[in-house]
Tab-separated table of C-alpha atoms in Angstrom:
chain	number	residue	atom	x	y	z
A	1417	UNK	CA	16.820	-49.144	-4.301
A	1418	UNK	CA	14.667	-50.666	-6.960
A	1419	UNK	CA	14.451	-48.688	-9.106
A	1420	UNK	CA	18.859	-47.776	-9.179
A	1421	UNK	CA	18.358	-51.899	-9.059
A	1422	UNK	CA	16.227	-51.433	-12.680
A	1423	UNK	CA	17.774	-48.547	-14.117
A	1424	UNK	CA	21.125	-50.663	-13.755
A	1425	UNK	CA	18.974	-54.419	-15.249
A	1426	UNK	CA	17.597	-51.678	-17.706
A	1427	UNK	CA	21.520	-50.579	-19.188
A	1428	UNK	CA	23.122	-54.365	-18.699
A	1429	UNK	CA	20.303	-55.282	-21.627
A	1430	UNK	CA	21.187	-52.561	-23.702
A	1431	UNK	CA	24.362	-53.564	-23.307
A	1432	UNK	CA	24.301	-56.655	-24.156
A	1433	UNK	CA	22.059	-55.583	-26.713
A	1434	UNK	CA	24.726	-53.077	-28.101
A	1435	UNK	CA	26.910	-55.531	-28.471
A	1436	UNK	CA	24.270	-58.028	-30.660
A	1437	UNK	CA	23.775	-55.978	-32.831
A	1438	UNK	CA	28.095	-55.065	-33.139
A	1439	UNK	CA	27.781	-58.374	-34.147
A	1440	UNK	CA	26.196	-58.736	-36.585
A	1441	UNK	CA	27.107	-55.678	-38.912
A	1442	UNK	CA	30.566	-57.177	-37.841
A	1443	UNK	CA	28.903	-60.731	-39.648
A	1444	UNK	CA	26.880	-58.406	-42.761
A	1445	UNK	CA	30.235	-56.566	-43.346
A	1446	UNK	CA	32.462	-59.954	-43.574
A	1447	UNK	CA	29.598	-61.766	-46.013
A	1448	UNK	CA	29.600	-58.511	-47.824
A	1449	UNK	CA	33.517	-58.730	-48.723
A	1450	UNK	CA	33.024	-62.195	-48.921
A	1451	UNK	CA	30.232	-61.509	-52.109
A	1452	UNK	CA	32.741	-59.085	-52.970
A	1453	UNK	CA	35.607	-61.431	-52.847
A	1454	UNK	CA	33.444	-64.143	-54.702
A	1455	UNK	CA	31.822	-61.453	-57.851
A	1456	UNK	CA	35.580	-60.633	-58.730
A	1457	UNK	CA	36.315	-64.468	-58.309
A	1458	UNK	CA	32.683	-65.250	-60.572
A	1459	UNK	CA	34.462	-62.556	-62.860
A	1460	UNK	CA	37.375	-64.211	-63.544
A	1461	UNK	CA	35.931	-68.334	-63.751
A	1462	UNK	CA	33.802	-66.699	-66.267
A	1463	UNK	CA	35.814	-69.050	-69.043
A	1464	UNK	CA	35.666	-72.274	-65.929
A	1465	UNK	CA	33.153	-74.906	-66.788
A	1466	UNK	CA	29.618	-74.590	-65.905
A	1467	UNK	CA	29.478	-76.775	-63.108
A	1468	UNK	CA	31.340	-74.925	-61.217
A	1469	UNK	CA	29.187	-71.207	-62.322
A	1470	UNK	CA	26.111	-73.147	-60.935
A	1471	UNK	CA	28.087	-73.472	-57.566
A	1472	UNK	CA	29.685	-70.234	-56.545
A	1473	UNK	CA	25.389	-68.614	-58.214
A	1474	UNK	CA	24.324	-70.496	-55.421
A	1475	UNK	CA	27.118	-70.244	-53.360
A	1476	UNK	CA	25.813	-65.504	-53.757
A	1477	UNK	CA	22.700	-66.860	-53.199
A	1478	UNK	CA	22.955	-67.856	-49.424
A	1479	UNK	CA	25.532	-65.390	-48.946
A	1480	UNK	CA	23.053	-62.718	-50.180
A	1481	UNK	CA	19.281	-64.540	-48.277
A	1482	UNK	CA	21.848	-64.684	-45.424
A	1483	UNK	CA	22.767	-61.022	-46.015
A	1484	UNK	CA	18.734	-59.658	-45.434
A	1485	UNK	CA	18.423	-61.620	-42.599
A	1486	UNK	CA	21.271	-59.621	-40.775
A	1487	UNK	CA	20.296	-56.872	-42.937
A	1488	UNK	CA	16.428	-57.794	-40.617
A	1489	UNK	CA	18.064	-58.533	-37.806
A	1490	UNK	CA	19.742	-55.838	-37.533
A	1491	UNK	CA	16.760	-53.037	-37.864
A	1492	UNK	CA	14.802	-55.729	-35.460
A	1493	UNK	CA	17.763	-54.899	-32.318
A	1494	UNK	CA	18.143	-51.136	-33.714
A	1495	UNK	CA	13.829	-50.218	-32.804
A	1496	UNK	CA	14.547	-52.622	-30.104
A	1497	UNK	CA	17.303	-50.002	-28.800
A	1498	UNK	CA	14.955	-47.372	-29.605
A	1499	UNK	CA	12.756	-49.217	-27.397
A	1500	UNK	CA	14.563	-49.656	-24.485
A	1501	UNK	CA	16.523	-45.952	-25.593
A	1502	UNK	CA	12.448	-45.016	-24.245
A	1503	UNK	CA	12.471	-47.149	-21.574
A	1504	UNK	CA	15.541	-45.681	-20.782
A	1505	UNK	CA	14.985	-42.023	-20.659
A	1506	UNK	CA	11.578	-43.582	-19.115
A	1507	UNK	CA	13.968	-44.715	-15.545
A	1508	UNK	CA	15.571	-41.511	-15.700
A	1509	UNK	CA	12.542	-39.211	-14.555
A	1510	UNK	CA	11.152	-41.905	-12.734
A	1511	UNK	CA	14.489	-42.130	-11.126
A	1512	UNK	CA	14.636	-38.656	-10.900
A	1513	UNK	CA	11.416	-37.784	-8.848
A	1514	UNK	CA	12.471	-40.923	-6.749
A	1515	UNK	CA	15.620	-39.014	-5.981
A	1516	UNK	CA	13.733	-35.860	-5.146
A	1517	UNK	CA	11.775	-37.730	-2.645
A	1518	UNK	CA	14.162	-39.353	-1.442
A	1519	UNK	CA	15.855	-35.578	-0.186
A	1520	UNK	CA	12.803	-34.517	1.300
A	1521	UNK	CA	12.097	-37.068	3.773
A	1522	UNK	CA	15.654	-36.859	3.836
A	1523	UNK	CA	15.642	-33.700	5.914
A	1524	UNK	CA	12.259	-34.546	7.309
A	1525	UNK	CA	13.963	-37.669	8.715
A	1526	UNK	CA	16.633	-35.204	9.339
A	1527	UNK	CA	13.889	-32.286	11.591
A	1528	UNK	CA	12.614	-34.563	13.256
A	1529	UNK	CA	16.154	-36.487	14.294
A	1530	UNK	CA	16.745	-32.977	15.933
A	1531	UNK	CA	13.182	-32.871	17.453
A	1532	UNK	CA	13.198	-36.145	18.737
A	1533	UNK	CA	17.044	-34.754	20.267
A	1534	UNK	CA	15.237	-31.232	21.405
A	1535	UNK	CA	12.416	-33.319	23.259
A	1536	UNK	CA	14.989	-36.024	24.375
A	1537	UNK	CA	17.262	-32.702	26.088
A	1538	UNK	CA	13.874	-31.322	27.376
A	1539	UNK	CA	12.948	-35.261	29.517
A	1540	UNK	CA	16.501	-35.400	30.705
A	1541	UNK	CA	16.374	-31.345	32.324
A	1542	UNK	CA	12.347	-32.250	32.964
A	1543	UNK	CA	13.440	-34.490	34.588
A	1544	UNK	CA	16.209	-33.814	36.576
A	1545	UNK	CA	14.104	-30.938	37.126
A	1546	UNK	CA	12.175	-33.697	38.918
A	1547	UNK	CA	15.254	-35.875	40.234
A	1548	UNK	CA	15.937	-32.324	42.292
A	1549	UNK	CA	12.617	-31.732	43.524
A	1550	UNK	CA	12.341	-32.817	47.377
A	1551	UNK	CA	9.850	-35.858	48.382
A	1552	UNK	CA	7.010	-35.667	49.140
A	1553	UNK	CA	4.244	-37.660	50.335
A	1554	UNK	CA	1.496	-37.274	47.885
A	1555	UNK	CA	-2.118	-38.262	48.326
A	1556	UNK	CA	-3.381	-40.519	45.684
A	1557	UNK	CA	-7.184	-39.350	46.410
A	1558	UNK	CA	-6.164	-35.734	45.742
A	1559	UNK	CA	-3.788	-36.905	42.900
A	1560	UNK	CA	-7.541	-38.143	41.316
A	1561	UNK	CA	-9.295	-35.509	42.204
A	1562	UNK	CA	-6.659	-33.456	40.608
A	1563	UNK	CA	-6.600	-35.236	37.730
A	1564	UNK	CA	-9.786	-35.203	37.624
A	1565	UNK	CA	-10.347	-31.939	37.055
A	1566	UNK	CA	-7.388	-30.709	34.221
A	1567	UNK	CA	-9.899	-33.947	32.340
A	1568	UNK	CA	-12.891	-31.656	32.560
A	1569	UNK	CA	-11.380	-28.074	32.539
A	1570	UNK	CA	-10.338	-29.612	29.484
A	1571	UNK	CA	-12.868	-31.533	27.729
A	1572	UNK	CA	-14.753	-27.315	28.255
A	1573	UNK	CA	-11.759	-26.367	25.998
A	1574	UNK	CA	-13.007	-28.320	22.963
A	1575	UNK	CA	-13.765	-27.993	20.637
A	1576	UNK	CA	-10.520	-26.616	18.828
A	1577	UNK	CA	-11.310	-22.916	16.994
A	1578	UNK	CA	-9.216	-23.980	13.262
A	1579	UNK	CA	-9.247	-20.386	13.204
A	1580	UNK	CA	-8.109	-19.083	16.192
A	1581	UNK	CA	-5.094	-18.553	15.069
A	1582	UNK	CA	-6.309	-16.480	12.356
A	1583	UNK	CA	-8.131	-14.548	13.350
A	1584	UNK	CA	-5.204	-13.970	16.114
A	1585	UNK	CA	-3.108	-12.794	13.275
A	1586	UNK	CA	-5.249	-10.027	12.573
A	1587	UNK	CA	-6.268	-9.189	15.843
A	1588	UNK	CA	-2.555	-9.066	16.511
A	1589	UNK	CA	-2.101	-6.757	13.085
A	1590	UNK	CA	-5.350	-4.370	13.723
A	1591	UNK	CA	-3.589	-4.189	16.869
A	1592	UNK	CA	-0.821	-3.288	16.316
A	1593	UNK	CA	-1.892	-0.353	13.818
A	1594	UNK	CA	-3.364	0.545	16.598
A	1595	UNK	CA	-0.601	0.696	19.025
A	1596	UNK	CA	1.032	3.223	16.995
A	1597	UNK	CA	-1.814	5.085	15.833
A	1598	UNK	CA	-1.970	5.512	19.738
A	1599	UNK	CA	1.437	6.029	19.799
A	1600	UNK	CA	1.186	8.998	17.757
A	1601	UNK	CA	-1.306	10.835	18.998
A	1602	UNK	CA	0.656	10.402	22.770
A	1603	UNK	CA	3.563	12.251	20.894
A	1604	UNK	CA	1.531	14.332	19.904
A	1605	UNK	CA	-0.354	15.232	23.289
A	1606	UNK	CA	3.320	15.723	24.895
A	1607	UNK	CA	3.734	18.302	22.691
A	1608	UNK	CA	0.285	20.007	23.071
A	1609	UNK	CA	1.036	19.853	26.278
A	1610	UNK	CA	4.166	21.605	26.295
A	1611	UNK	CA	3.530	24.496	23.598
A	1612	UNK	CA	0.034	24.450	26.274
A	1613	UNK	CA	2.449	24.426	29.936
A	1614	UNK	CA	4.927	27.518	26.996
A	1615	UNK	CA	1.687	29.501	26.866
A	1616	UNK	CA	0.738	29.798	30.461
A	1617	UNK	CA	3.899	30.910	31.740
A	1618	UNK	CA	3.598	33.563	29.203
A	1619	UNK	CA	-0.063	34.442	29.852
A	1620	UNK	CA	1.037	34.179	33.942
A	1621	UNK	CA	4.280	36.546	33.608
A	1622	UNK	CA	2.132	38.932	31.423
A	1623	UNK	CA	-1.344	38.544	33.628
A	1624	UNK	CA	0.810	39.913	36.245
A	1625	UNK	CA	3.008	42.304	35.134
A	1626	UNK	CA	-0.967	44.211	33.833
A	1627	UNK	CA	-2.667	43.197	37.060
A	1628	UNK	CA	0.415	45.149	38.729
A	1629	UNK	CA	0.609	48.378	35.947
A	1630	UNK	CA	-3.260	48.327	36.228
A	1631	UNK	CA	-3.918	48.446	40.268
A	1632	UNK	CA	-1.318	51.343	40.241
A	1633	UNK	CA	-2.813	52.923	37.905
A	1634	UNK	CA	-6.308	52.698	39.636
A	1635	UNK	CA	-5.516	53.420	42.774
A	1636	UNK	CA	-3.655	56.811	41.637
A	1637	UNK	CA	-7.432	57.671	39.526
A	1638	UNK	CA	-9.040	56.383	42.386
A	1639	UNK	CA	-7.624	59.293	44.367
A	1640	UNK	CA	-8.108	61.721	41.631
A	1641	UNK	CA	-11.716	60.819	40.846
A	1642	UNK	CA	-13.184	61.106	44.424
A	1643	UNK	CA	-10.470	63.613	45.118
A	1644	UNK	CA	-8.868	61.560	47.626
A	1645	UNK	CA	-9.324	57.763	49.141
A	1646	UNK	CA	-7.282	55.636	48.359
A	1647	UNK	CA	-8.279	51.733	46.453
A	1648	UNK	CA	-6.741	48.351	46.018
A	1649	UNK	CA	-6.260	45.240	43.164
A	1650	UNK	CA	-6.662	41.535	44.976
A	1651	UNK	CA	-6.138	38.807	43.965
A	1652	UNK	CA	-8.013	36.019	45.439
A	1653	UNK	CA	-5.203	33.156	45.698
A	1654	UNK	CA	-1.728	34.678	43.842
A	1655	UNK	CA	-0.344	31.302	43.387
A	1656	UNK	CA	-2.488	30.517	40.979
A	1657	UNK	CA	-2.384	33.412	38.355
A	1658	UNK	CA	-4.752	31.421	35.881
A	1659	UNK	CA	-7.422	30.451	37.583
A	1660	UNK	CA	-7.717	33.364	40.697
A	1661	UNK	CA	-10.349	36.259	40.904
A	1662	UNK	CA	-9.382	39.648	41.754
A	1663	UNK	CA	-11.318	41.387	44.768
A	1664	UNK	CA	-12.264	45.322	44.560
A	1665	UNK	CA	-11.346	47.004	48.318
A	1666	UNK	CA	-11.815	50.638	47.876
A	1667	UNK	CA	-12.120	53.436	51.118
A	1668	UNK	CA	-13.568	56.505	49.787
A	1669	UNK	CA	-13.042	59.642	52.055
A	1670	UNK	CA	-13.959	59.792	55.097
A	1671	UNK	CA	-15.388	55.908	55.152
A	1672	UNK	CA	-13.073	52.832	55.899
A	1673	UNK	CA	-12.832	49.864	53.115
A	1674	UNK	CA	-15.210	47.738	52.211
A	1675	UNK	CA	-15.952	45.802	50.243
A	1676	UNK	CA	-17.674	46.434	46.232
A	1677	UNK	CA	-20.821	44.988	47.323
A	1678	UNK	CA	-21.226	47.904	50.816
A	1679	UNK	CA	-20.563	50.399	48.507
A	1680	UNK	CA	-24.063	52.666	47.038
A	1681	UNK	CA	-24.707	53.275	43.404
A	1682	UNK	CA	-22.860	56.125	42.606
A	1683	UNK	CA	-20.024	54.578	44.691
A	1684	UNK	CA	-20.286	51.502	42.451
A	1685	UNK	CA	-20.367	53.520	39.178
A	1686	UNK	CA	-17.373	56.327	39.835
A	1687	UNK	CA	-15.545	52.726	41.286
A	1688	UNK	CA	-15.987	50.869	37.872
A	1689	UNK	CA	-15.614	53.572	35.576
A	1690	UNK	CA	-12.039	54.989	37.837
A	1691	UNK	CA	-11.655	51.105	37.269
A	1692	UNK	CA	-11.847	51.252	33.356
A	1693	UNK	CA	-9.759	54.965	32.158
A	1694	UNK	CA	-7.241	53.176	34.380
A	1695	UNK	CA	-7.377	50.563	31.745
A	1696	UNK	CA	-6.929	52.378	29.428
A	1697	UNK	CA	-4.337	54.232	30.642
A	1698	UNK	CA	-2.329	51.526	30.897
A	1699	UNK	CA	-3.749	49.923	27.257
A	1700	UNK	CA	-5.289	52.522	25.572
A	1701	UNK	CA	-7.698	51.774	23.227
A	1702	UNK	CA	-8.407	53.914	19.741
A	1703	UNK	CA	-12.389	54.175	21.186
A	1704	UNK	CA	-14.226	53.419	23.415
A	1705	UNK	CA	-18.164	53.464	23.766
A	1706	UNK	CA	-20.489	54.288	26.820
A	1707	UNK	CA	-24.196	54.152	27.354
A	1708	UNK	CA	-25.860	55.833	30.642
A	1709	UNK	CA	-22.164	54.885	32.246
A	1710	UNK	CA	-22.954	57.920	34.077
A	1711	UNK	CA	-26.233	57.357	35.238
A	1712	UNK	CA	-26.397	56.711	38.722
A	1713	UNK	CA	-23.811	59.929	39.591
A	1714	UNK	CA	-25.198	62.562	41.183
A	1715	UNK	CA	-24.399	66.251	39.236
A	1716	UNK	CA	-20.947	66.927	41.191
A	1717	UNK	CA	-19.730	63.250	40.050
A	1718	UNK	CA	-20.571	63.576	36.961
A	1719	UNK	CA	-18.582	66.828	35.851
A	1720	UNK	CA	-15.666	64.804	38.231
A	1721	UNK	CA	-16.036	61.831	35.092
A	1722	UNK	CA	-16.671	64.033	32.453
A	1723	UNK	CA	-13.819	66.248	32.993
A	1724	UNK	CA	-11.370	63.126	33.831
A	1725	UNK	CA	-12.860	61.695	30.545
A	1726	UNK	CA	-12.255	64.928	28.610
A	1727	UNK	CA	-7.648	64.320	29.369
A	1728	UNK	CA	-7.799	60.589	28.611
A	1729	UNK	CA	-9.556	62.264	25.012
A	1730	UNK	CA	-6.300	62.752	23.237
A	1731	UNK	CA	-5.642	58.492	23.619
A	1732	UNK	CA	-8.841	57.675	23.534
A	1733	UNK	CA	-12.048	59.076	21.521
A	1734	UNK	CA	-15.815	58.668	23.210
A	1735	UNK	CA	-18.438	58.200	22.033
A	1736	UNK	CA	-20.925	58.573	24.829
A	1737	UNK	CA	-24.638	57.878	24.743
A	1738	UNK	CA	-26.376	60.048	27.796
A	1739	UNK	CA	-29.080	62.186	28.887
A	1740	UNK	CA	-26.422	64.111	31.733
A	1741	UNK	CA	-25.558	68.375	30.634
A	1742	UNK	CA	-22.745	67.515	32.228
A	1743	UNK	CA	-20.954	65.800	30.719
A	1744	UNK	CA	-22.384	67.204	26.829
A	1745	UNK	CA	-21.230	70.546	27.769
A	1746	UNK	CA	-17.158	68.516	28.144
A	1747	UNK	CA	-18.327	67.105	24.194
A	1748	UNK	CA	-16.266	68.504	20.892
A	1749	UNK	CA	-20.313	66.807	18.526
A	1750	UNK	CA	-22.921	66.872	19.723
A	1751	UNK	CA	-25.719	64.444	17.904
A	1752	UNK	CA	-29.799	64.443	18.713
A	1753	UNK	CA	-32.960	63.333	17.578
A	1754	UNK	CA	-35.747	65.506	18.187
A	1755	UNK	CA	-39.252	65.647	17.194
A	1756	UNK	CA	-40.738	69.187	15.635
A	1757	UNK	CA	-43.328	67.875	13.226
A	1758	UNK	CA	-45.712	64.602	15.016
A	1759	UNK	CA	-44.251	61.059	14.032
A	1760	UNK	CA	-41.147	62.412	11.618
A	1761	UNK	CA	-37.313	63.088	13.466
A	1762	UNK	CA	-34.950	64.457	12.892
A	1763	UNK	CA	-30.733	64.332	13.532
A	1764	UNK	CA	-29.533	67.307	14.755
A	1765	UNK	CA	-25.873	67.484	15.384
A	1766	UNK	CA	-24.237	70.329	17.548
A	1767	UNK	CA	-20.240	71.735	16.982
A	1768	UNK	CA	-19.101	72.485	20.633
A	1769	UNK	CA	-15.006	72.560	19.971
A	1770	UNK	CA	-15.143	76.538	18.775
A	1771	UNK	CA	-17.643	77.250	22.045
A	1772	UNK	CA	-14.940	74.733	24.786
């Protein structure tokens, strides 16, 4: 308000000085016109007596002095006007800044009024809630104790960590990033579990189908190699196809069903070979390497083993490491190592296709 009054006072002073300047300019113009008129009159009356000429010259001199004074006054008024304009510009800048500050203060005052209004409404709401609460007799001692406890807890909270807000923001930002990573991992985990479930289901189906086929072939091969009897493959836990064990139950000719652990060494070996041949019949392989597989068999069972292996040679090639002649006579090629001279080994190959 003071700045606006000062600004209006400066404008009023400028108007007065402008009016004075215009009056001086008008007076100067009148003096110039009068000087011109007197000069003209002087030329016209050059033939007049000397006293009148002297009088006119004195008048002209006075007018010239007044004219110079008027010019000086005008220049002074112009300088004052320039200074006044500069002062007005400064006051306008100050007034503009004052206006901006006033707007900011007005905005702050408005926000403060809004906060006060909100607090007043909150106070009114709390008062209503307090009025709605049932009236109870308050023990002053308990109330004093409660106040002391609250003051103690408030004191324990000091000093206030001013950097806690910034630390909270940074921690929250980090937590949001980690949460997004966790969400991605959970989605990936769910996809992996879905794929694993599909794979487990596929494995169960294929294992069950293969197990049934191998069990059927094993029963048939066992009867062929033992010349009778019966053999079974039994699942220990049929409901858990991925973790179940497989039990082999066999009944050699003339004996009861028993576990594989209760068989003799030769029966165990022949049963294991029967299972191997059953698997080959279900899923043929290019070749099989057997190392002393029939060493625990008697000659009759070795002959059965070799003859059955010969039946499968059309689909699978067998490479057998053996010292049993019952197996050798069914071979197509024989490879042996002999030592005719001491310390000198020699490889010997025999083709038995023609003899067989």
